């Protein structure tokens, strides 16, 4: 017993010390992929644009951690607050990949795009096609597929990225948050992630729609409040073909059933100068394609409920006739919005509603016949839009106060 | 020594589950079937049940004999030895294949600059340690470690629910049944048919009466989990992305809100791969030891592991070659070993019984 | 490359050192068999590693398997 | 290297053989009948022993001469006086004997005169010496080869107090003391059952320490008891000063990081373990009682779990398990996530960490090692220092390590938090306190090489190691691996006591498959070892 013990111990000690030496050896020399957070440049936003000479320009927004740290209004805070919390670096190259890599020439540390939250795309690049950018995103394991995408209209991407935010230390986060909130509660803009665009680009019967940001007023010190995220850009495949206005975007969101709440206003039936506003919820949108004699007909059905949000005049709005009247008017407005969105889409030959995809999934044989000239068929297809509206609540009051 | 090793039914079930999970859940062999991946998988799963039934029958006819011994009994000393050598090569090849998959996956996802040899060697070291300690310890360690694998799979499955789009399941059978069956054949050989390895391990089961129940239960549970993984990838990525990606789960897990849980996929691969490689190398070692008439395989562990690492580096020049080969050549190479010879063994046994 | 070879040799030596006490304690009957198979396997692994480091590795078995299958089944692989 | 190993092996072999020879019992020796001879012999044995006392008495009308021998301070003077000397000097005591003269004097003394509680007749001189050394008084009778040993033990013992290592909020507060007899009594008071067996043996060539093997007959597996006794009997060392000596000699895996023999200072804990079918090993001179077999899950159990309500103790169990993981993994995970898997962390969190680490010159790995070692130093200092200085250690620790090193920009804030968290988690698991730092460093190193992958490599290796361990034939991780569903009620959570109707199967049900299987494994192992020994 004892004998055995002694022998084992010797063997084990030598084994253990050998493995320990190997471990320490590797921990000192190895570590190929070991890079500390302080040795990488976190990237929060990437802008991609095409220069006039046809090369790709990539701009990174790199936050400086010590300045973005929240809740530390400490000693150096007052002095630092004048400094920008993010720095912008851009670089040009024949391809996006080369442009990204050549960025290293201008940076002290390695780039780390895994945490990028926003991808800004220039108008010229969008017209030429997004394939390259998205391929890079898909291929690179370090990229973030849930980053939001924004198209910059009528200005260089870099200019938008220079805008400063007063609410967020990192401007791109301001934009990202505003897109999400907007889609949920207002509907003038939609949310698009890289992965969504990737899927849509590849789908034969669906084209991507990307939200648009534009500069409202040119200023020396551009702020985020001076730029506006509103409307969206329709693509055919990966190429930009045209823009949808804010209301058209809302029409699209209604049909796609992606909106949670939105606000409408219409002139009061009693007094044309006064307005009544509504908050509409729970829109239940459905899309269908009906075949009439082998020709597709595009059908959109929307069910909406709503509250009365505000009235500028004190009529009792809860009377049944009154409600009916109001509901009809809202119905008209919504139908108009959806219709104009659909019309624009047909005008651009861009199937942003994914009707082709619906045919493809539900009726693959039919799709085989029409898929080659689907854009043409889509743009000429007859449409039908049905909207049902129901007003349910009126807030705390039935009737506004009558000022004397 | 080898005949004395005993594992419980639960441990065997966990080993089969880990073996099936292995590299399957990361490579997703059904991806080529696009939106019909689930169908191809279910077809293969049913086929897998038939294969395991075959293996269990063989094991029950020859209780307490391993595959190598069965081969010798069935085909005589010389032919049996030749076929046994073929199987030993296959087990070794399988282990090397999984090692290489593991290395490639790590190189592509997180460890871009770490040399693959280093990653593979570290893994091989772990497996050598495990093999030295024997199958009983492996079974017990599986009891502790496999729950992690299940927990990680479930976490990822539920976190991805917001990404699921049932439209991705349609159009059903767009290109007809032929491509689906082709993919199903591939999935049948990888991973289901590879369980032929367990013919070397079945004799170690403590109570042979449980064999059928245990292996079917393991096939049922792990088959269901892999189905969940395939449906998860299909629903969250869509057929188009699924067919294009090298490692689909790595991308789908990136979609989890706030966190990017990609490392969990690597860890799952590690756990599954650990079981798979250990079982494969154990089978090869026991086979060699039995052919040579030794009563302990443990001395041969280190050189064989070294050989497996060498093979892993040698087998394929690059990722493209490997993917092409596993998709197009592997099924035809493995199927005779997984189905042909076992069927022959069963037939010979039946005929002998009649005679 | 030289470093890799040195590492490979060190690994092989460590392996032998770890295994030798066990190998020498086997009963006489099997000793020769085990020793031969041990060193045969080790030599194969070592040579393979060496050839891989020198980038002079022979044709991969997968290619041979592919060719054989082509020959037997005649499928256009 | 190999030849060196071989030489060591040979050396140990010869050592073992030599030990075996030495271990042979000394021959029995007759007590000399003539007093001068006896006196010389006692003087020879107890030469230069200042605390050895003798007294010669003439009794029975000065016909008979007796020598009483005892160790001063070990034997109580009062008992000696009251129960031996006074009755012997009573004038009427020998009347009857002087009349009859038929009986042997020793028997007469034993039956009629002496009033000590326990009296033994001894014929072996060496044995009388042993009795004297144990605190008993020996009465030698001139002309007789029989001596009488009277139980006169009585020395100062510490009173039963609350043990400092295992404090409880609810539950008995008594703890074992250094005296074996008191300890046995404490246990006997818990289990009033004649089946509670206490087998005494003496271990230690020089110290002759009394060791008591304690088990419940009918519940403890006889093979387990036999194994424990065999291992104890095989011990061949000079001294057993504490039960730690025994622990080290009977452990299954002496070089593993994990303890395979448990110890406790509380009678209720030991009683509970014995009631489960374990074997307790008491050692004279220490309040720490060993229990075998000791399984991994016992490190996570506390006696109080069973005294408080099931729900609250289940929560505490879960907390302890989390603490186990935290204390070994946290620094490693920190390094892995910060150096390899930054993408897993949310952006804001990453920015905060990056901000606090911006001016730190060291990598998280170096920081973790530095802080880990610092913590170990502080902990050791806190234990070893005399109490009054101990306080200043904690102040220095808190100020220097916590505050100043952060101020100076040597260590980042998150690292301080992580060190504190790991430290606190370690304190929750006292049986593993000395073990966990090894794994913490191991995981940190592994994380620095291969990130999360390295951590899991190490974790799997650790699990494999734990699975290879056995404690007295029972797998260390039972009932988790191998899984025993009926025993799992007392692992991650504690089921209410009324659901735990069966005793742990691993320990007490030899007839059912599980335990028999383990024993088969253990026996195999033993026979293998024996074979090796033979060769």
mmCIF file of N, CA and C in Angstrom, chain B residues 143-241:
data_model
loop_
_atom_site.group_PDB
_atom_site.id
_atom_site.type_symbol
_atom_site.label_atom_id
_atom_site.label_comp_id
_atom_site.label_asym_id
_atom_site.label_seq_id
_atom_site.Cartn_x
_atom_site.Cartn_y
_atom_site.Cartn_z
ATOM 1 N N UNK B 143 -21.906 11.947 -17.991
ATOM 2 C CA UNK B 143 -23.072 12.207 -17.144
ATOM 3 C C UNK B 143 -23.031 13.611 -16.567
ATOM 4 N N UNK B 144 -21.824 14.085 -16.291
ATOM 5 C CA UNK B 144 -21.707 15.430 -15.726
ATOM 6 C C UNK B 144 -21.792 16.480 -16.833
ATOM 7 N N UNK B 145 -21.169 16.208 -17.980
ATOM 8 C CA UNK B 145 -20.974 17.265 -18.970
ATOM 9 C C UNK B 145 -22.109 17.386 -19.988
ATOM 10 N N UNK B 146 -22.754 16.268 -20.337
ATOM 11 C CA UNK B 146 -23.779 16.347 -21.377
ATOM 12 C C UNK B 146 -24.933 17.296 -21.019
ATOM 13 N N UNK B 147 -25.347 17.363 -19.750
ATOM 14 C CA UNK B 147 -26.415 18.316 -19.435
ATOM 15 C C UNK B 147 -26.102 19.743 -19.884
ATOM 16 N N UNK B 148 -24.816 20.127 -19.817
ATOM 17 C CA UNK B 148 -24.452 21.462 -20.296
ATOM 18 C C UNK B 148 -24.857 21.631 -21.751
ATOM 19 N N UNK B 149 -24.547 20.584 -22.527
ATOM 20 C CA UNK B 149 -24.833 20.639 -23.961
ATOM 21 C C UNK B 149 -26.327 20.878 -24.182
ATOM 22 N N UNK B 150 -27.153 20.095 -23.463
ATOM 23 C CA UNK B 150 -28.598 20.243 -23.640
ATOM 24 C C UNK B 150 -29.043 21.638 -23.221
ATOM 25 N N UNK B 151 -28.495 22.108 -22.103
ATOM 26 C CA UNK B 151 -28.913 23.429 -21.620
ATOM 27 C C UNK B 151 -28.568 24.494 -22.650
ATOM 28 N N UNK B 152 -27.354 24.411 -23.211
ATOM 29 C CA UNK B 152 -26.948 25.422 -24.192
ATOM 30 C C UNK B 152 -27.851 25.382 -25.416
ATOM 31 N N UNK B 153 -28.163 24.166 -25.890
ATOM 32 C CA UNK B 153 -29.029 24.046 -27.062
ATOM 33 C C UNK B 153 -30.384 24.686 -26.775
ATOM 34 N N UNK B 154 -30.918 24.394 -25.600
ATOM 35 C CA UNK B 154 -32.253 24.912 -25.272
ATOM 36 C C UNK B 154 -32.219 26.433 -25.135
ATOM 37 N N UNK B 155 -31.169 26.941 -24.478
ATOM 38 C CA UNK B 155 -31.060 28.397 -24.329
ATOM 39 C C UNK B 155 -31.091 29.067 -25.700
ATOM 40 N N UNK B 156 -30.245 28.560 -26.601
ATOM 41 C CA UNK B 156 -30.161 29.201 -27.910
ATOM 42 C C UNK B 156 -31.494 29.077 -28.639
ATOM 43 N N UNK B 157 -32.120 27.912 -28.543
ATOM 44 C CA UNK B 157 -33.388 27.697 -29.238
ATOM 45 C C UNK B 157 -34.420 28.726 -28.795
ATOM 46 N N UNK B 158 -34.503 28.964 -27.499
ATOM 47 C CA UNK B 158 -35.560 29.862 -27.029
ATOM 48 C C UNK B 158 -35.202 31.324 -27.237
ATOM 49 N N UNK B 159 -33.914 31.645 -27.154
ATOM 50 C CA UNK B 159 -33.535 33.050 -27.368
ATOM 51 C C UNK B 159 -33.785 33.462 -28.812
ATOM 52 N N UNK B 160 -33.779 32.506 -29.726
ATOM 53 C CA UNK B 160 -33.921 32.852 -31.144
ATOM 54 C C UNK B 160 -35.378 32.896 -31.592
ATOM 55 N N UNK B 161 -36.309 32.611 -30.687
ATOM 56 C CA UNK B 161 -37.714 32.553 -31.087
ATOM 57 C C UNK B 161 -38.176 33.814 -31.835
ATOM 58 N N UNK B 162 -37.788 35.020 -31.424
ATOM 59 C CA UNK B 162 -38.253 36.194 -32.174
ATOM 60 C C UNK B 162 -37.808 36.200 -33.644
ATOM 61 N N UNK B 163 -36.763 35.449 -33.956
ATOM 62 C CA UNK B 163 -36.243 35.468 -35.327
ATOM 63 C C UNK B 163 -36.949 34.467 -36.231
ATOM 64 N N UNK B 164 -37.749 33.593 -35.662
ATOM 65 C CA UNK B 164 -38.311 32.510 -36.466
ATOM 66 C C UNK B 164 -39.364 33.035 -37.434
ATOM 67 N N UNK B 165 -39.295 32.565 -38.661
ATOM 68 C CA UNK B 165 -40.268 32.945 -39.663
ATOM 69 C C UNK B 165 -40.728 31.662 -40.348
ATOM 70 N N UNK B 166 -41.971 31.294 -40.098
ATOM 71 C CA UNK B 166 -42.448 30.004 -40.621
ATOM 72 C C UNK B 166 -42.531 29.998 -42.144
ATOM 73 N N UNK B 167 -42.532 31.180 -42.749
ATOM 74 C CA UNK B 167 -42.541 31.223 -44.218
ATOM 75 C C UNK B 167 -41.342 30.500 -44.804
ATOM 76 N N UNK B 168 -40.269 30.394 -43.998
ATOM 77 C CA UNK B 168 -39.050 29.774 -44.504
ATOM 78 C C UNK B 168 -39.226 28.284 -44.786
ATOM 79 N N UNK B 169 -40.336 27.716 -44.323
ATOM 80 C CA UNK B 169 -40.568 26.292 -44.578
ATOM 81 C C UNK B 169 -41.157 26.064 -45.967
ATOM 82 N N UNK B 170 -41.584 27.122 -46.621
ATOM 83 C CA UNK B 170 -42.254 26.983 -47.926
ATOM 84 C C UNK B 170 -41.376 27.558 -49.022
ATOM 85 N N UNK B 171 -41.561 27.214 -50.277
ATOM 86 C CA UNK B 171 -42.482 26.221 -50.816
ATOM 87 C C UNK B 171 -42.005 24.804 -50.516
ATOM 88 N N UNK B 172 -42.947 23.979 -50.185
ATOM 89 C CA UNK B 172 -42.655 22.600 -49.807
ATOM 90 C C UNK B 172 -42.283 21.798 -51.057
ATOM 91 N N UNK B 173 -41.163 21.104 -51.012
ATOM 92 C CA UNK B 173 -40.713 20.260 -52.123
ATOM 93 C C UNK B 173 -40.691 20.995 -53.449
ATOM 94 N N UNK B 174 -40.025 22.134 -53.465
ATOM 95 C CA UNK B 174 -40.014 22.961 -54.672
ATOM 96 C C UNK B 174 -39.357 22.218 -55.834
ATOM 97 N N UNK B 175 -38.238 21.535 -55.530
ATOM 98 C CA UNK B 175 -37.504 20.874 -56.604
ATOM 99 C C UNK B 175 -37.778 19.384 -56.632
ATOM 100 N N UNK B 176 -38.865 18.979 -56.010
ATOM 101 C CA UNK B 176 -39.204 17.559 -56.020
ATOM 102 C C UNK B 176 -38.499 16.802 -54.917
ATOM 103 N N UNK B 177 -38.704 15.503 -54.911
ATOM 104 C CA UNK B 177 -38.234 14.687 -53.802
ATOM 105 C C UNK B 177 -36.782 14.244 -53.978
ATOM 106 N N UNK B 178 -36.303 14.207 -55.233
ATOM 107 C CA UNK B 178 -34.973 13.632 -55.486
ATOM 108 C C UNK B 178 -33.868 14.327 -54.694
ATOM 109 N N UNK B 179 -33.737 15.659 -54.768
ATOM 110 C CA UNK B 179 -32.639 16.267 -53.993
ATOM 111 C C UNK B 179 -32.785 16.012 -52.505
ATOM 112 N N UNK B 180 -34.036 15.966 -52.025
ATOM 113 C CA UNK B 180 -34.257 15.730 -50.598
ATOM 114 C C UNK B 180 -33.727 14.354 -50.214
ATOM 115 N N UNK B 181 -34.008 13.371 -51.084
ATOM 116 C CA UNK B 181 -33.559 12.017 -50.768
ATOM 117 C C UNK B 181 -32.037 11.931 -50.829
ATOM 118 N N UNK B 182 -31.474 12.665 -51.790
ATOM 119 C CA UNK B 182 -30.009 12.687 -51.866
ATOM 120 C C UNK B 182 -29.412 13.204 -50.563
ATOM 121 N N UNK B 183 -29.969 14.342 -50.088
ATOM 122 C CA UNK B 183 -29.460 14.901 -48.832
ATOM 123 C C UNK B 183 -29.705 13.925 -47.694
ATOM 124 N N UNK B 184 -30.892 13.299 -47.705
ATOM 125 C CA UNK B 184 -31.218 12.359 -46.640
ATOM 126 C C UNK B 184 -30.213 11.214 -46.599
ATOM 127 N N UNK B 185 -29.786 10.769 -47.762
ATOM 128 C CA UNK B 185 -28.776 9.713 -47.818
ATOM 129 C C UNK B 185 -27.481 10.173 -47.156
ATOM 130 N N UNK B 186 -27.108 11.431 -47.463
ATOM 131 C CA UNK B 186 -25.912 11.991 -46.834
ATOM 132 C C UNK B 186 -26.046 12.030 -45.326
ATOM 133 N N UNK B 187 -27.227 12.461 -44.844
ATOM 134 C CA UNK B 187 -27.431 12.580 -43.394
ATOM 135 C C UNK B 187 -27.471 11.197 -42.756
ATOM 136 N N UNK B 188 -27.958 10.224 -43.496
ATOM 137 C CA UNK B 188 -27.998 8.863 -42.955
ATOM 138 C C UNK B 188 -26.583 8.366 -42.661
ATOM 139 N N UNK B 189 -25.644 8.702 -43.556
ATOM 140 C CA UNK B 189 -24.269 8.253 -43.326
ATOM 141 C C UNK B 189 -23.548 9.131 -42.322
ATOM 142 N N UNK B 190 -23.990 10.364 -42.202
ATOM 143 C CA UNK B 190 -23.387 11.284 -41.231
ATOM 144 C C UNK B 190 -24.501 12.080 -40.591
ATOM 145 N N UNK B 191 -24.903 11.836 -39.386
ATOM 146 C CA UNK B 191 -24.198 11.102 -38.346
ATOM 147 C C UNK B 191 -24.760 9.705 -38.049
ATOM 148 N N UNK B 192 -25.951 9.367 -38.562
ATOM 149 C CA UNK B 192 -26.615 8.176 -37.995
ATOM 150 C C UNK B 192 -25.824 6.897 -38.229
ATOM 151 N N UNK B 193 -25.345 6.714 -39.462
ATOM 152 C CA UNK B 193 -24.653 5.472 -39.765
ATOM 153 C C UNK B 193 -23.354 5.316 -39.002
ATOM 154 N N UNK B 194 -22.777 6.446 -38.580
ATOM 155 C CA UNK B 194 -21.484 6.364 -37.895
ATOM 156 C C UNK B 194 -21.588 5.642 -36.558
ATOM 157 N N UNK B 195 -22.820 5.456 -36.084
ATOM 158 C CA UNK B 195 -22.962 4.765 -34.800
ATOM 159 C C UNK B 195 -22.549 3.301 -34.909
ATOM 160 N N UNK B 196 -22.166 2.857 -36.094
ATOM 161 C CA UNK B 196 -21.614 1.510 -36.224
ATOM 162 C C UNK B 196 -20.427 1.343 -35.268
ATOM 163 N N UNK B 197 -19.790 2.472 -34.949
ATOM 164 C CA UNK B 197 -18.692 2.468 -33.980
ATOM 165 C C UNK B 197 -19.105 1.825 -32.658
ATOM 166 N N UNK B 198 -20.378 2.010 -32.314
ATOM 167 C CA UNK B 198 -20.813 1.535 -31.001
ATOM 168 C C UNK B 198 -20.861 0.013 -30.916
ATOM 169 N N UNK B 199 -20.743 -0.662 -32.054
ATOM 170 C CA UNK B 199 -20.665 -2.119 -31.977
ATOM 171 C C UNK B 199 -19.436 -2.548 -31.176
ATOM 172 N N UNK B 200 -18.440 -1.640 -31.094
ATOM 173 C CA UNK B 200 -17.268 -1.940 -30.274
ATOM 174 C C UNK B 200 -17.555 -1.703 -28.795
ATOM 175 N N UNK B 201 -18.624 -0.973 -28.493
ATOM 176 C CA UNK B 201 -18.858 -0.538 -27.116
ATOM 177 C C UNK B 201 -20.048 -1.253 -26.491
ATOM 178 N N UNK B 202 -20.971 -1.718 -27.314
ATOM 179 C CA UNK B 202 -22.148 -2.392 -26.772
ATOM 180 C C UNK B 202 -21.807 -3.485 -25.757
ATOM 181 N N UNK B 203 -20.768 -4.302 -25.978
ATOM 182 C CA UNK B 203 -20.496 -5.358 -24.987
ATOM 183 C C UNK B 203 -20.203 -4.821 -23.598
ATOM 184 N N UNK B 204 -19.863 -3.538 -23.497
ATOM 185 C CA UNK B 204 -19.533 -2.984 -22.185
ATOM 186 C C UNK B 204 -20.774 -2.625 -21.387
ATOM 187 N N UNK B 205 -21.944 -2.728 -21.986
ATOM 188 C CA UNK B 205 -23.159 -2.350 -21.266
ATOM 189 C C UNK B 205 -23.385 -3.294 -20.093
ATOM 190 N N UNK B 206 -23.725 -2.715 -18.960
ATOM 191 C CA UNK B 206 -23.819 -3.499 -17.738
ATOM 192 C C UNK B 206 -24.921 -4.556 -17.816
ATOM 193 N N UNK B 207 -26.096 -4.119 -18.270
ATOM 194 C CA UNK B 207 -27.170 -5.107 -18.413
ATOM 195 C C UNK B 207 -27.617 -5.135 -19.880
ATOM 196 N N UNK B 208 -27.195 -6.158 -20.629
ATOM 197 C CA UNK B 208 -27.438 -6.198 -22.076
ATOM 198 C C UNK B 208 -28.926 -6.152 -22.418
ATOM 199 N N UNK B 209 -29.786 -6.488 -21.477
ATOM 200 C CA UNK B 209 -31.216 -6.430 -21.758
ATOM 201 C C UNK B 209 -31.684 -5.035 -22.105
ATOM 202 N N UNK B 210 -30.943 -4.051 -21.604
ATOM 203 C CA UNK B 210 -31.346 -2.662 -21.832
ATOM 204 C C UNK B 210 -30.945 -2.149 -23.207
ATOM 205 N N UNK B 211 -30.107 -2.906 -23.896
ATOM 206 C CA UNK B 211 -29.430 -2.375 -25.081
ATOM 207 C C UNK B 211 -30.389 -1.722 -26.078
ATOM 208 N N UNK B 212 -31.450 -2.450 -26.406
ATOM 209 C CA UNK B 212 -32.373 -1.955 -27.422
ATOM 210 C C UNK B 212 -33.044 -0.676 -26.953
ATOM 211 N N UNK B 213 -33.550 -0.745 -25.721
ATOM 212 C CA UNK B 213 -34.267 0.400 -25.169
ATOM 213 C C UNK B 213 -33.364 1.630 -25.158
ATOM 214 N N UNK B 214 -32.140 1.426 -24.646
ATOM 215 C CA UNK B 214 -31.225 2.540 -24.461
ATOM 216 C C UNK B 214 -30.849 3.179 -25.793
ATOM 217 N N UNK B 215 -30.486 2.339 -26.763
ATOM 218 C CA UNK B 215 -30.011 2.939 -28.009
ATOM 219 C C UNK B 215 -31.158 3.604 -28.764
ATOM 220 N N UNK B 216 -32.346 3.019 -28.690
ATOM 221 C CA UNK B 216 -33.480 3.664 -29.359
ATOM 222 C C UNK B 216 -33.842 4.972 -28.665
ATOM 223 N N UNK B 217 -33.819 4.962 -27.347
ATOM 224 C CA UNK B 217 -34.131 6.192 -26.617
ATOM 225 C C UNK B 217 -33.130 7.280 -26.958
ATOM 226 N N UNK B 218 -31.841 6.905 -27.008
ATOM 227 C CA UNK B 218 -30.808 7.891 -27.331
ATOM 228 C C UNK B 218 -31.041 8.442 -28.741
ATOM 229 N N UNK B 219 -31.366 7.555 -29.674
ATOM 230 C CA UNK B 219 -31.634 8.010 -31.042
ATOM 231 C C UNK B 219 -32.839 8.936 -31.070
ATOM 232 N N UNK B 220 -33.869 8.562 -30.287
ATOM 233 C CA UNK B 220 -35.074 9.385 -30.271
ATOM 234 C C UNK B 220 -34.790 10.767 -29.722
ATOM 235 N N UNK B 221 -34.155 10.820 -28.540
ATOM 236 C CA UNK B 221 -33.952 12.112 -27.881
ATOM 237 C C UNK B 221 -33.002 12.991 -28.689
ATOM 238 N N UNK B 222 -31.829 12.405 -29.045
ATOM 239 C CA UNK B 222 -30.867 13.254 -29.747
ATOM 240 C C UNK B 222 -31.364 13.590 -31.148
ATOM 241 N N UNK B 223 -32.082 12.653 -31.770
ATOM 242 C CA UNK B 223 -32.660 12.946 -33.071
ATOM 243 C C UNK B 223 -33.593 14.137 -32.980
ATOM 244 N N UNK B 224 -34.366 14.172 -31.930
ATOM 245 C CA UNK B 224 -35.294 15.280 -31.738
ATOM 246 C C UNK B 224 -34.537 16.589 -31.521
ATOM 247 N N UNK B 225 -33.470 16.526 -30.746
ATOM 248 C CA UNK B 225 -32.703 17.749 -30.476
ATOM 249 C C UNK B 225 -32.063 18.269 -31.759
ATOM 250 N N UNK B 226 -31.508 17.355 -32.560
ATOM 251 C CA UNK B 226 -30.883 17.811 -33.800
ATOM 252 C C UNK B 226 -31.956 18.359 -34.738
ATOM 253 N N UNK B 227 -33.135 17.738 -34.723
ATOM 254 C CA UNK B 227 -34.233 18.287 -35.517
ATOM 255 C C UNK B 227 -34.520 19.722 -35.078
ATOM 256 N N UNK B 228 -34.525 19.924 -33.764
ATOM 257 C CA UNK B 228 -34.734 21.274 -33.243
ATOM 258 C C UNK B 228 -33.677 22.227 -33.763
ATOM 259 N N UNK B 229 -32.437 21.778 -33.804
ATOM 260 C CA UNK B 229 -31.351 22.644 -34.271
ATOM 261 C C UNK B 229 -31.534 22.964 -35.753
ATOM 262 N N UNK B 230 -31.911 21.955 -36.526
ATOM 263 C CA UNK B 230 -32.061 22.167 -37.963
ATOM 264 C C UNK B 230 -33.222 23.112 -38.229
ATOM 265 N N UNK B 231 -34.323 22.899 -37.511
ATOM 266 C CA UNK B 231 -35.474 23.787 -37.689
ATOM 267 C C UNK B 231 -35.117 25.199 -37.226
ATOM 268 N N UNK B 232 -34.348 25.281 -36.153
ATOM 269 C CA UNK B 232 -33.916 26.587 -35.664
ATOM 270 C C UNK B 232 -33.135 27.331 -36.735
ATOM 271 N N UNK B 233 -32.149 26.652 -37.318
ATOM 272 C CA UNK B 233 -31.338 27.312 -38.346
ATOM 273 C C UNK B 233 -32.172 27.678 -39.558
ATOM 274 N N UNK B 234 -33.061 26.768 -39.943
ATOM 275 C CA UNK B 234 -33.871 27.016 -41.129
ATOM 276 C C UNK B 234 -34.807 28.190 -40.898
ATOM 277 N N UNK B 235 -35.483 28.184 -39.756
ATOM 278 C CA UNK B 235 -36.459 29.236 -39.497
ATOM 279 C C UNK B 235 -35.796 30.586 -39.295
ATOM 280 N N UNK B 236 -34.620 30.593 -38.702
ATOM 281 C CA UNK B 236 -34.016 31.897 -38.407
ATOM 282 C C UNK B 236 -33.179 32.414 -39.572
ATOM 283 N N UNK B 237 -32.640 31.541 -40.403
ATOM 284 C CA UNK B 237 -31.767 32.025 -41.471
ATOM 285 C C UNK B 237 -32.458 32.024 -42.832
ATOM 286 N N UNK B 238 -33.391 31.139 -43.019
ATOM 287 C CA UNK B 238 -34.014 31.019 -44.339
ATOM 288 C C UNK B 238 -33.213 30.071 -45.205
ATOM 289 N N UNK B 239 -33.865 29.444 -46.176
ATOM 290 C CA UNK B 239 -33.205 28.411 -46.978
ATOM 291 C C UNK B 239 -31.990 28.930 -47.741
ATOM 292 N N UNK B 240 -32.092 30.170 -48.221
ATOM 293 C CA UNK B 240 -31.006 30.671 -49.061
ATOM 294 C C UNK B 240 -29.694 30.788 -48.299
ATOM 295 N N UNK B 241 -29.763 31.481 -47.136
ATOM 296 C CA UNK B 241 -28.555 31.632 -46.317
ATOM 297 C C UNK B 241 -28.049 30.272 -45.842
#
